[in-house]
C-alpha positions as MATLAB code, in Angstrom:
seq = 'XXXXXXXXXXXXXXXXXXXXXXXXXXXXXXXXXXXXXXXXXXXXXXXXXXXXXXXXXXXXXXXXXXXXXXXXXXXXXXXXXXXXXXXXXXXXXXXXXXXXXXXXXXXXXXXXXXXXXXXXXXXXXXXXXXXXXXXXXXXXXXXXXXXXXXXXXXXXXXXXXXXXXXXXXXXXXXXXXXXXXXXX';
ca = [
      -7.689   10.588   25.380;
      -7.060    7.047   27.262;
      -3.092    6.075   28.141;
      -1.458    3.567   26.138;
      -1.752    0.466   28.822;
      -6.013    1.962   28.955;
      -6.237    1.775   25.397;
      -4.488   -1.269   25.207;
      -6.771   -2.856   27.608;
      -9.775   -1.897   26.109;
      -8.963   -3.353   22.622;
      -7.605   -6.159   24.136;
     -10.531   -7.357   26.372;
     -12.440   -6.751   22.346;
      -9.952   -9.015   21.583;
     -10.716  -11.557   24.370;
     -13.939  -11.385   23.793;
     -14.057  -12.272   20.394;
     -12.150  -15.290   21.597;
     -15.209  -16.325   23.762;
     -17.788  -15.824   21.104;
     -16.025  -17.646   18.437;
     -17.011  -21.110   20.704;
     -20.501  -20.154   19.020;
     -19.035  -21.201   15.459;
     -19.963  -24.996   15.082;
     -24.064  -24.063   15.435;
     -27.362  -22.187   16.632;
     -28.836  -24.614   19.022;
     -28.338  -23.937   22.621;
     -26.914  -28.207   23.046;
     -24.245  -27.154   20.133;
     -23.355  -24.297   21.668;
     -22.648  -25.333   24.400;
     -20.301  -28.246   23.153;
     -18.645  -25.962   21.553;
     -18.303  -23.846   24.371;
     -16.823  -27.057   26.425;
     -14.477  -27.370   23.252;
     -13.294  -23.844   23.874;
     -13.026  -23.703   27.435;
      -9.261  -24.097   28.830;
      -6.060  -22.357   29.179;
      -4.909  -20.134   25.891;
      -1.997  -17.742   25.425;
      -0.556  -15.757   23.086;
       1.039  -12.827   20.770;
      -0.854   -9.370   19.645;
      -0.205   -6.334   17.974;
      -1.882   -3.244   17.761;
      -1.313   -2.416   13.901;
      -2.765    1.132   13.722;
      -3.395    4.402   15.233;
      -1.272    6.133   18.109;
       0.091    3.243   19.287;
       0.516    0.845   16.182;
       4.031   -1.145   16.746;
       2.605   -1.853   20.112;
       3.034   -5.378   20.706;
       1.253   -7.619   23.572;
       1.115  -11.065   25.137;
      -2.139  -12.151   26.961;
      -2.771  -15.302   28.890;
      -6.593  -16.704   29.294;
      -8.638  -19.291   30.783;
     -12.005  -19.945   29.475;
     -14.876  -21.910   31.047;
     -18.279  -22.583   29.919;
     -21.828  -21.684   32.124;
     -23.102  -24.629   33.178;
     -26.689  -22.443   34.186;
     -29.135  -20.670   32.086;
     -28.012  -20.100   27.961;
     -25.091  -21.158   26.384;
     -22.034  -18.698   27.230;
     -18.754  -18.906   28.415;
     -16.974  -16.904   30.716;
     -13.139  -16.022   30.201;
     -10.463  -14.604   32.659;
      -6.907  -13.619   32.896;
      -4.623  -10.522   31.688;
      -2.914   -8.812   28.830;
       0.616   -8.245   29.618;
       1.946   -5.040   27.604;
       5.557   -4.636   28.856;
       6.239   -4.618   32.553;
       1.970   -3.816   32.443;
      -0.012   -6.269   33.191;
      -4.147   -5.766   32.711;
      -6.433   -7.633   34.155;
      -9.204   -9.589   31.697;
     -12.504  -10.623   31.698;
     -15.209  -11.366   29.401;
     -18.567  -12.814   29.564;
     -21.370  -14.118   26.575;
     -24.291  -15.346   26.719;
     -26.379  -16.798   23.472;
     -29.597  -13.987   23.690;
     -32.311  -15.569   21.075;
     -30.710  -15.687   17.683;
     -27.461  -13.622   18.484;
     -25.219  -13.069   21.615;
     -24.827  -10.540   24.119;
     -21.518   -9.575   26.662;
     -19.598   -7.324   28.122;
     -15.308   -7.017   28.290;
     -14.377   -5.946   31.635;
     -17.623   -3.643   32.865;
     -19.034   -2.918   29.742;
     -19.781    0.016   27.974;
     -21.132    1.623   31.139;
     -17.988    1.226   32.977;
     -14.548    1.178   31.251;
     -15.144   -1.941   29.031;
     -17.280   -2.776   25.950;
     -20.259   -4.208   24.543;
     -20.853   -7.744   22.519;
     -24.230   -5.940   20.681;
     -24.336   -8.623   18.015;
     -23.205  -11.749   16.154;
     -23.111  -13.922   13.406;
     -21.205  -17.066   13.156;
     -20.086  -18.825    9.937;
     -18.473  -22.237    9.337;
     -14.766  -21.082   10.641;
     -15.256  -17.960   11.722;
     -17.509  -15.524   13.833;
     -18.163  -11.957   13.726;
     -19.449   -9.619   16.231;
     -20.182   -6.192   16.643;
     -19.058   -4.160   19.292;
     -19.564   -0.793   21.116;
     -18.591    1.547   23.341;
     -20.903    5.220   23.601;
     -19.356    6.364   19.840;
     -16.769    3.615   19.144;
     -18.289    0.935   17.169;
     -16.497   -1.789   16.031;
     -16.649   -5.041   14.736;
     -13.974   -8.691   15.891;
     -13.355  -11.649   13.442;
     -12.336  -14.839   15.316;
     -11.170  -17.977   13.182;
     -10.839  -21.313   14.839;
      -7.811  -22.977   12.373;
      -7.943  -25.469   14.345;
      -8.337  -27.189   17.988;
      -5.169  -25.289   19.462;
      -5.020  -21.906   17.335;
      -7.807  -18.985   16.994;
      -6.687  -15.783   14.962;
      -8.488  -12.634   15.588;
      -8.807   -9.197   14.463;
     -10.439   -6.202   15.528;
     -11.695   -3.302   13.141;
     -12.962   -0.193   14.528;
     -15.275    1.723   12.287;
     -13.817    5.459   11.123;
     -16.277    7.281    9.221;
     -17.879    4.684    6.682;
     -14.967    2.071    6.727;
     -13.634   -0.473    8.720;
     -10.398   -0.155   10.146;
      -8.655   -3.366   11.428;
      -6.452   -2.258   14.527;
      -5.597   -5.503   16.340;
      -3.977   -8.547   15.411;
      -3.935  -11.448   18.038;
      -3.404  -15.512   17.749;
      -3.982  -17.262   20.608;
      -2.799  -21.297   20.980;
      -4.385  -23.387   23.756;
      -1.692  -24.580   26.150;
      -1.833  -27.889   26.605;
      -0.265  -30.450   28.590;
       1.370  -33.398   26.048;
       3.384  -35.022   28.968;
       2.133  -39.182   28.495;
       1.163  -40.777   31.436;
       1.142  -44.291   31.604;
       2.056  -47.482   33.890;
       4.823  -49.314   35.352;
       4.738  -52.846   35.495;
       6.662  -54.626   37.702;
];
């Protein structure tokens, strides 16, 4: 069995990553993608909860900075951390548009202590994308409400049903200081 802060981090870079691949959500061709990815890209932070299993109550913060890849596909790359309690877990995520659907990894990937982006389909609002780790399948749900908030949940798949166990909203931070002139 993983620890709690392990866990944690795991679901959490799902979370993340779902983040990333909901930049895919305004079209299919690489140019829109990539926009999109530009419209994603900056500095986001926010609230999460794991609501169930073990450690449902648990509640997290997580702080990210996203940047698009200027070479090769569309695909953004995201870093930062996950902060449960005096914890603080590194993050990273990386996806990259692969023909008609995406590919990734969270932290390592699936062959280290991370996961796999194995799929995706993006809708209107929202995007969803499959997920796996050796027997853990899984699917995340990103929706863009708007320029500065994304809502996500993960759902983990338990026998033939979909079990959401993360709840995170993210709001871009954003500097709204006015800068202007003095004249004389």
């Amino acid at each position: 069995m993983y620890s709690r802060t392990s866990l944690v981090a795991r679901i959490l870079a799902a979370a993340v990553l779902s983040g990333v691949t909901l930049a895919s959500a305004t079209g299919h061709a690489a140019g829109s993608d990539k926009a999109f990815f530009d419209r994603v890209s900056g500095q986001w932070k926010g609230p999460g909860e794991i609501v169930a299993g073990k450690y449902k109550g648990t509640k997290f913060t997580c702080e990210l900075t996203g940047a698009s890849i200027d070479q090769g596909p569309a695909g953004l790359k995201m870093d930062g951390f996950c902060r449960v309690g005096v914890f603080k877990q590194p993050m990273t995520a990386t996806i990259k548009r692969g023909g008609k659907s995406y590919t990734g990894t969270f932290l390592d990937g699936s062959e280290g202590k991370g996961l796999d982006v194995i799929s995706g389909n993006v809708a209107k609002d929202k995007v969803v994308v499959g997920i796996n780790r050796k027997k853990l399948n899984g699917a995340m749900i990103a929706r863009l409400n708007d320029d500065r908030t994304m809502n996500i949940t993960i759902s983990v798949k338990v026998d033939q049903t979909m079990v959401p166990v993360i709840g995170v909203s993210l709001t871009r931070q954003v500097d709204d200081i006015a800068v202007g002139s003095i004249k004389p």
